[in-house]
């Protein structure tokens, strides 16, 4: 499918109708679309380093990094260039071609962006492509990061516009859309998705995907997160989403955004292997690899490797012209940086 053929005019009713298809019919349609655009047996395995953890002034109801919640996450300063480069080199040694860095800021100050730009340049000098998630950006800040060598920027919409105010009060939905516009305008690629299982309705899950697909450019990467309930956050105790509804969300995302990487992000630790297998069949072709998603658990590396073997899946191989995002970790025994990607949580 060419870029011109990708739709950006989906209605809410059309997306809701996809969710309402009989489960097997929906999976068949999604898998058929997936096979047309991707190797159905290849999965991108990705990693991220949290370069600045905790202390965020936001009130996102799901996030253990918010300073106002008592979750046991301690605020840390921005890591030094040397420490980040050492982690990036370890990731490269493990087969990485791209390296993502996350910082728990609402919106970085210009001096913060200057420091991150220095880090980005140093990581880029290793021969790695780079990704970052730092919160809201101005156009000038996006340009600074672009000039430093940043390739991709993660910034999630989280949920549907009409449900957003139930989850977050410290920034507006339009703020998120504005950051994405600034990022696109300077030529950075986008990683943008959301979180399900926060108490939203199916129509609101459809609203999230409708907003994503109708952006001026489909995000190159679409992380779909299942809420990880952390004690101390307002959403702890929310009714758990039916796992088949999560699979439906993956399938609809694949149909709507056929060329994008659809990523199983936060919440995989709570999924059994059968649910993950259904997600891969429905069109998920990316996972976060490592023991953590910034501050929450993730299936360990050996379990993921065993699951891949059981399902006859293989890690997406890195090529110079590969149009994917984040770090593609090949199946080597070398140590990774030890941090899973939580772009979806930090941004």
CSV table of C-alpha atoms in Angstrom, one decimal:
chain,number,residue,atom,x,y,z
A,1,UNK,CA,0.0,0.0,0.0
A,2,UNK,CA,1.4,3.4,-0.9
A,3,UNK,CA,1.4,6.4,1.4
A,4,UNK,CA,-1.2,8.0,-0.8
A,5,UNK,CA,-3.5,5.0,-0.3
A,6,UNK,CA,-3.4,5.2,3.5
A,7,UNK,CA,-6.6,6.6,4.9
A,8,UNK,CA,-6.8,9.6,7.2
A,9,UNK,CA,-10.5,10.1,7.2
A,10,UNK,CA,-11.9,7.2,9.4
A,11,UNK,CA,-15.1,8.0,11.2
A,12,UNK,CA,-15.8,6.9,14.8
A,13,UNK,CA,-18.6,4.7,13.6
A,14,UNK,CA,-16.3,2.9,11.1
A,15,UNK,CA,-13.8,2.1,13.8
A,16,UNK,CA,-16.5,1.0,16.3
A,17,UNK,CA,-17.8,-1.3,13.6
A,18,UNK,CA,-14.4,-3.0,13.3
A,19,UNK,CA,-14.3,-3.6,17.0
A,20,UNK,CA,-17.8,-5.1,16.8
A,21,UNK,CA,-16.9,-7.7,14.1
A,22,UNK,CA,-17.0,-11.4,15.3
A,23,UNK,CA,-13.7,-12.1,16.9
A,24,UNK,CA,-12.5,-14.7,14.3
A,25,UNK,CA,-13.6,-12.4,11.4
A,26,UNK,CA,-11.7,-9.5,12.9
A,27,UNK,CA,-8.5,-11.5,13.4
A,28,UNK,CA,-8.7,-12.9,9.9
A,29,UNK,CA,-9.0,-9.4,8.4
A,30,UNK,CA,-6.2,-8.0,10.6
A,31,UNK,CA,-3.9,-10.9,9.8
A,32,UNK,CA,-4.6,-10.6,6.1
A,33,UNK,CA,-3.6,-6.9,6.2
A,34,UNK,CA,-0.6,-7.7,8.3
A,35,UNK,CA,0.7,-10.3,5.8
A,36,UNK,CA,0.4,-7.8,3.0
A,37,UNK,CA,2.7,-5.3,4.7
A,38,UNK,CA,5.0,-7.2,7.0
A,39,UNK,CA,6.7,-10.5,7.5
A,40,UNK,CA,4.1,-12.3,9.7
A,41,UNK,CA,6.8,-14.2,11.6
A,42,UNK,CA,9.2,-11.3,12.3
A,43,UNK,CA,8.9,-9.3,15.5
A,44,UNK,CA,10.9,-6.2,16.3
A,45,UNK,CA,12.5,-6.4,19.8
A,46,UNK,CA,13.2,-3.0,21.3
A,47,UNK,CA,14.9,-1.4,24.3
A,48,UNK,CA,15.1,1.9,26.0
A,49,UNK,CA,17.2,3.5,28.7
A,50,UNK,CA,15.5,5.8,31.3
A,51,UNK,CA,18.0,8.7,31.4
A,52,UNK,CA,16.0,10.7,34.0
A,53,UNK,CA,13.6,8.8,36.3
A,54,UNK,CA,10.8,10.1,38.6
A,55,UNK,CA,9.9,13.5,40.0
A,56,UNK,CA,7.5,14.4,37.2
A,57,UNK,CA,5.1,17.2,38.1
A,58,UNK,CA,2.2,15.8,36.0
A,59,UNK,CA,-0.8,14.0,37.5
A,60,UNK,CA,-1.3,11.2,34.9
A,61,UNK,CA,-3.4,8.7,36.8
A,62,UNK,CA,-1.5,5.7,35.6
A,63,UNK,CA,2.1,6.9,36.1
A,64,UNK,CA,4.3,5.8,39.1
A,65,UNK,CA,6.8,8.5,38.1
A,66,UNK,CA,4.5,11.4,39.1
A,67,UNK,CA,6.0,13.1,42.2
A,68,UNK,CA,2.6,13.6,43.8
A,69,UNK,CA,2.0,9.8,44.1
A,70,UNK,CA,3.7,7.6,46.7
A,71,UNK,CA,4.8,4.6,44.6
A,72,UNK,CA,8.3,4.0,45.8
A,73,UNK,CA,9.9,5.5,42.6
A,74,UNK,CA,12.7,7.9,43.6
A,75,UNK,CA,13.5,11.0,41.6
A,76,UNK,CA,16.9,10.9,39.9
A,77,UNK,CA,18.9,13.4,38.0
A,78,UNK,CA,19.7,13.2,34.3
A,79,UNK,CA,22.3,10.6,33.6
A,80,UNK,CA,25.8,11.8,32.5
A,81,UNK,CA,26.8,11.5,28.8
A,82,UNK,CA,29.4,9.0,29.7
A,83,UNK,CA,26.9,6.7,31.5
A,84,UNK,CA,24.4,6.8,28.7
A,85,UNK,CA,27.0,6.2,26.1
A,86,UNK,CA,28.2,3.1,28.0
A,87,UNK,CA,24.7,1.7,28.1
A,88,UNK,CA,24.2,2.5,24.4
A,89,UNK,CA,27.5,0.8,23.5
A,90,UNK,CA,26.3,-2.3,25.5
A,91,UNK,CA,23.0,-2.2,23.5
A,92,UNK,CA,25.0,-2.0,20.2
A,93,UNK,CA,27.2,-4.9,21.3
A,94,UNK,CA,24.0,-6.9,21.8
A,95,UNK,CA,22.9,-6.1,18.2
A,96,UNK,CA,21.1,-2.8,18.5
A,97,UNK,CA,20.9,-0.4,15.6
A,98,UNK,CA,18.7,2.1,17.4
A,99,UNK,CA,18.7,3.4,21.0
A,100,UNK,CA,15.8,5.1,22.7
A,101,UNK,CA,16.1,7.4,25.8
A,102,UNK,CA,13.3,8.5,28.1
A,103,UNK,CA,13.1,11.3,30.7
A,104,UNK,CA,10.3,11.9,33.1
A,105,UNK,CA,9.6,15.6,32.4
A,106,UNK,CA,6.4,17.4,31.7
A,107,UNK,CA,8.2,19.6,29.3
A,108,UNK,CA,12.0,20.0,29.3
A,109,UNK,CA,13.6,23.4,29.7
A,110,UNK,CA,15.9,24.6,26.9
A,111,UNK,CA,19.0,23.7,29.1
A,112,UNK,CA,17.6,20.2,29.5
A,113,UNK,CA,17.2,19.8,25.8
A,114,UNK,CA,20.7,21.1,25.3
A,115,UNK,CA,22.0,18.4,27.6
A,116,UNK,CA,19.9,15.7,25.9
A,117,UNK,CA,21.1,16.9,22.5
A,118,UNK,CA,24.7,16.4,23.7
A,119,UNK,CA,23.8,12.8,24.7
A,120,UNK,CA,22.0,12.2,21.4
A,121,UNK,CA,25.1,13.3,19.5
A,122,UNK,CA,27.3,11.0,21.5
A,123,UNK,CA,25.0,8.0,21.0
A,124,UNK,CA,24.7,8.9,17.3
A,125,UNK,CA,28.5,8.9,17.0
A,126,UNK,CA,28.4,5.2,18.0
A,127,UNK,CA,26.6,4.5,14.7
A,128,UNK,CA,23.2,4.0,16.4
A,129,UNK,CA,19.9,5.6,15.3
A,130,UNK,CA,18.4,7.5,18.2
A,131,UNK,CA,14.9,7.9,19.8
A,132,UNK,CA,13.8,10.0,22.7
A,133,UNK,CA,10.7,10.7,24.8
A,134,UNK,CA,11.0,13.8,27.0
A,135,UNK,CA,7.5,15.2,27.2
A,136,UNK,CA,6.1,18.3,25.4
A,137,UNK,CA,8.4,20.1,23.0
A,138,UNK,CA,8.4,23.5,21.3
A,139,UNK,CA,9.3,23.7,17.7
A,140,UNK,CA,12.7,25.1,18.5
A,141,UNK,CA,13.4,22.3,20.9
A,142,UNK,CA,12.4,19.7,18.3
A,143,UNK,CA,14.8,21.4,15.9
A,144,UNK,CA,17.6,21.3,18.4
A,145,UNK,CA,17.2,17.5,18.8
A,146,UNK,CA,16.9,17.0,15.1
A,147,UNK,CA,20.2,18.9,14.5
A,148,UNK,CA,21.8,16.8,17.2
A,149,UNK,CA,21.0,13.6,15.3
A,150,UNK,CA,17.7,12.5,16.8
A,151,UNK,CA,15.8,10.2,14.4
A,152,UNK,CA,12.6,9.4,16.3
A,153,UNK,CA,10.4,11.0,19.0
A,154,UNK,CA,7.9,9.2,21.2
A,155,UNK,CA,4.8,11.1,22.5
A,156,UNK,CA,1.6,9.3,23.2
A,157,UNK,CA,-2.0,10.5,23.0
A,158,UNK,CA,-2.9,8.0,25.8
A,159,UNK,CA,-6.6,7.8,25.2
A,160,UNK,CA,-9.6,9.3,23.3
A,161,UNK,CA,-10.0,13.1,23.5
A,162,UNK,CA,-13.3,12.8,25.4
A,163,UNK,CA,-11.8,10.5,28.1
A,164,UNK,CA,-8.5,12.3,28.4
A,165,UNK,CA,-9.7,14.7,31.2
A,166,UNK,CA,-10.6,11.7,33.4
A,167,UNK,CA,-6.9,10.6,33.4
A,168,UNK,CA,-4.8,13.8,33.1
A,169,UNK,CA,-5.4,17.4,34.3
A,170,UNK,CA,-2.0,18.9,34.0
A,171,UNK,CA,-1.9,19.2,30.3
A,172,UNK,CA,-4.4,19.3,27.5
A,173,UNK,CA,-5.0,16.9,24.6
A,174,UNK,CA,-4.1,19.7,22.2
A,175,UNK,CA,-0.7,20.1,23.9
A,176,UNK,CA,0.1,16.5,22.8
A,177,UNK,CA,-1.1,17.1,19.3
A,178,UNK,CA,1.0,20.3,19.1
A,179,UNK,CA,4.2,18.4,20.2
A,180,UNK,CA,3.5,15.8,17.5
A,181,UNK,CA,3.1,18.6,14.9
A,182,UNK,CA,6.4,20.2,16.0
A,183,UNK,CA,8.2,16.9,15.7
A,184,UNK,CA,6.8,16.2,12.2
A,185,UNK,CA,7.6,19.7,11.0
A,186,UNK,CA,11.3,19.3,11.7
A,187,UNK,CA,11.4,15.9,10.0
A,188,UNK,CA,11.5,13.5,13.0
A,189,UNK,CA,9.6,10.3,12.8
A,190,UNK,CA,6.9,9.6,15.4
A,191,UNK,CA,6.2,6.8,17.9
A,192,UNK,CA,2.7,7.4,19.2
A,193,UNK,CA,0.0,5.2,20.8
A,194,UNK,CA,-1.9,4.9,24.0
A,195,UNK,CA,-3.1,2.9,27.0
A,196,UNK,CA,-6.2,0.8,27.3
A,197,UNK,CA,-7.8,-0.7,30.4
A,198,UNK,CA,-8.0,2.7,32.2
A,199,UNK,CA,-11.8,2.4,32.6
A,200,UNK,CA,-12.6,3.7,29.1
A,201,UNK,CA,-15.4,2.3,27.0
A,202,UNK,CA,-15.0,0.4,23.7
A,203,UNK,CA,-16.1,3.5,21.9
A,204,UNK,CA,-13.4,5.4,23.6
A,205,UNK,CA,-10.8,2.8,22.7
A,206,UNK,CA,-12.0,3.3,19.1
A,207,UNK,CA,-11.7,7.1,19.6
A,208,UNK,CA,-8.0,6.7,20.5
A,209,UNK,CA,-7.3,4.7,17.4
A,210,UNK,CA,-9.4,7.0,15.2
A,211,UNK,CA,-7.4,10.0,16.4
A,212,UNK,CA,-4.1,8.2,15.7
A,213,UNK,CA,-5.1,7.1,12.2
A,214,UNK,CA,-6.4,10.5,11.2
A,215,UNK,CA,-3.1,12.3,12.1
A,216,UNK,CA,-1.5,14.0,9.1
A,217,UNK,CA,1.0,11.1,9.1
A,218,UNK,CA,0.4,7.7,10.6
A,219,UNK,CA,2.9,7.2,13.4
A,220,UNK,CA,5.7,4.9,12.2
A,221,UNK,CA,5.4,3.1,15.6
A,222,UNK,CA,2.1,2.6,17.5
A,223,UNK,CA,2.6,1.3,21.1
A,224,UNK,CA,-0.5,-0.2,22.5
A,225,UNK,CA,-0.2,-0.5,26.3
A,226,UNK,CA,-2.4,-2.3,28.8
A,227,UNK,CA,-2.6,-0.4,32.1
A,228,UNK,CA,-0.1,-1.7,34.6
A,229,UNK,CA,-1.8,-0.9,38.0
A,230,UNK,CA,0.7,0.5,40.4
A,231,UNK,CA,-0.2,0.9,44.1
A,232,UNK,CA,-0.3,4.5,45.0
A,233,UNK,CA,-1.6,5.7,41.6
A,234,UNK,CA,-5.2,6.8,41.2
A,235,UNK,CA,-5.9,4.0,38.6
A,236,UNK,CA,-4.9,1.3,40.9
A,237,UNK,CA,-7.9,-1.0,41.4
A,238,UNK,CA,-9.4,-0.3,38.0
A,239,UNK,CA,-11.4,-3.2,36.6
A,240,UNK,CA,-9.0,-5.3,34.5
A,241,UNK,CA,-9.6,-5.2,30.7
A,242,UNK,CA,-10.8,-8.5,29.1
A,243,UNK,CA,-7.7,-9.9,27.3
A,244,UNK,CA,-9.7,-10.6,24.2
A,245,UNK,CA,-10.7,-6.9,24.1
A,246,UNK,CA,-7.0,-6.1,24.2
A,247,UNK,CA,-6.5,-8.4,21.2
A,248,UNK,CA,-9.3,-6.7,19.4
A,249,UNK,CA,-7.6,-3.4,19.9
A,250,UNK,CA,-4.4,-4.7,18.4
A,251,UNK,CA,-6.3,-6.1,15.4
A,252,UNK,CA,-8.1,-2.8,14.8
A,253,UNK,CA,-4.9,-0.8,15.0
A,254,UNK,CA,-3.3,-3.1,12.4
A,255,UNK,CA,-6.3,-2.7,10.0
A,256,UNK,CA,-6.3,1.1,10.4
A,257,UNK,CA,-2.5,1.6,10.2
A,258,UNK,CA,-1.2,-1.2,8.0
A,259,UNK,CA,2.3,0.1,7.4
A,260,UNK,CA,3.0,1.0,11.0
A,261,UNK,CA,4.8,-1.1,13.6
A,262,UNK,CA,2.2,-2.1,16.2
A,263,UNK,CA,3.9,-2.6,19.5
A,264,UNK,CA,3.0,-4.7,22.5
A,265,UNK,CA,4.2,-2.4,25.2
A,266,UNK,CA,3.3,-2.1,28.9
A,267,UNK,CA,1.2,-4.9,30.4
A,268,UNK,CA,2.9,-7.9,28.8
A,269,UNK,CA,3.9,-9.2,32.1
A,270,UNK,CA,0.2,-9.7,32.9
A,271,UNK,CA,-0.5,-11.5,29.7
A,272,UNK,CA,-0.2,-15.2,29.3
A,273,UNK,CA,1.6,-16.6,26.3
A,274,UNK,CA,-1.6,-17.6,24.5
A,275,UNK,CA,-2.8,-14.0,24.6
A,276,UNK,CA,0.5,-12.7,23.3
A,277,UNK,CA,0.3,-15.3,20.5
A,278,UNK,CA,-3.1,-14.0,19.5
A,279,UNK,CA,-1.7,-10.4,19.5
A,280,UNK,CA,1.1,-11.5,17.1
A,281,UNK,CA,-1.5,-13.1,14.8
A,282,UNK,CA,-3.6,-10.0,15.0
A,283,UNK,CA,-0.8,-7.8,13.7
A,284,UNK,CA,1.5,-6.9,16.6
A,285,UNK,CA,5.0,-7.0,15.3
A,286,UNK,CA,7.1,-5.3,18.0
A,287,UNK,CA,7.7,-5.8,21.7
A,288,UNK,CA,9.8,-4.2,24.4
A,289,UNK,CA,12.7,-6.4,25.4
A,290,UNK,CA,14.1,-6.4,28.9
A,291,UNK,CA,13.1,-6.7,32.5
A,292,UNK,CA,11.6,-3.2,32.9
A,293,UNK,CA,9.4,-0.7,31.2
A,294,UNK,CA,11.1,2.2,32.9
A,295,UNK,CA,9.6,1.5,36.3
A,296,UNK,CA,7.2,-1.5,35.8
A,297,UNK,CA,7.9,-5.1,35.1
A,298,UNK,CA,8.2,-6.8,31.8
A,299,UNK,CA,8.7,-10.5,30.8
A,300,UNK,CA,12.3,-11.4,31.1
A,301,UNK,CA,14.6,-11.9,28.1
A,302,UNK,CA,14.8,-15.7,28.4
A,303,UNK,CA,11.1,-16.1,28.5
A,304,UNK,CA,10.7,-14.0,25.4
A,305,UNK,CA,13.3,-16.0,23.6
A,306,UNK,CA,11.5,-19.2,24.6
A,307,UNK,CA,8.2,-17.8,23.4
A,308,UNK,CA,9.6,-16.9,20.1
A,309,UNK,CA,10.9,-20.4,19.7
A,310,UNK,CA,7.6,-21.9,20.6
A,311,UNK,CA,5.8,-19.7,18.0
A,312,UNK,CA,8.5,-19.9,15.3
A,313,UNK,CA,9.0,-16.2,15.4
A,314,UNK,CA,12.3,-14.5,14.8
A,315,UNK,CA,13.7,-11.0,15.7
A,316,UNK,CA,13.3,-8.5,12.9
A,317,UNK,CA,16.8,-8.2,11.3
A,318,UNK,CA,18.4,-4.8,11.0
A,319,UNK,CA,19.1,-3.4,7.6
A,320,UNK,CA,20.3,0.0,6.6
A,321,UNK,CA,17.1,0.9,5.0
A,322,UNK,CA,14.8,-0.6,7.6
A,323,UNK,CA,12.0,1.8,8.4
A,324,UNK,CA,11.4,0.8,12.0
A,325,UNK,CA,11.9,2.6,15.3
A,326,UNK,CA,13.9,2.1,18.5
A,327,UNK,CA,16.5,-0.6,19.1
A,328,UNK,CA,16.2,-3.8,17.1
A,329,UNK,CA,17.9,-6.3,19.4
A,330,UNK,CA,19.0,-9.5,17.6
A,331,UNK,CA,18.9,-12.8,19.6
A,332,UNK,CA,22.4,-12.7,21.0
A,333,UNK,CA,23.6,-13.8,24.4
A,334,UNK,CA,25.3,-10.4,25.1
A,335,UNK,CA,23.9,-8.3,27.9
A,336,UNK,CA,21.5,-5.5,27.0
A,337,UNK,CA,21.2,-2.2,28.8
A,338,UNK,CA,18.8,-3.8,31.3
A,339,UNK,CA,16.0,-1.3,30.9
A,340,UNK,CA,12.8,-2.0,28.9
A,341,UNK,CA,11.1,0.8,27.0
A,342,UNK,CA,8.4,2.7,28.7
A,343,UNK,CA,8.0,5.5,26.1
A,344,UNK,CA,4.3,5.1,26.5
A,345,UNK,CA,4.5,5.8,30.2
A,346,UNK,CA,7.1,8.6,30.2
A,347,UNK,CA,5.7,10.7,27.4
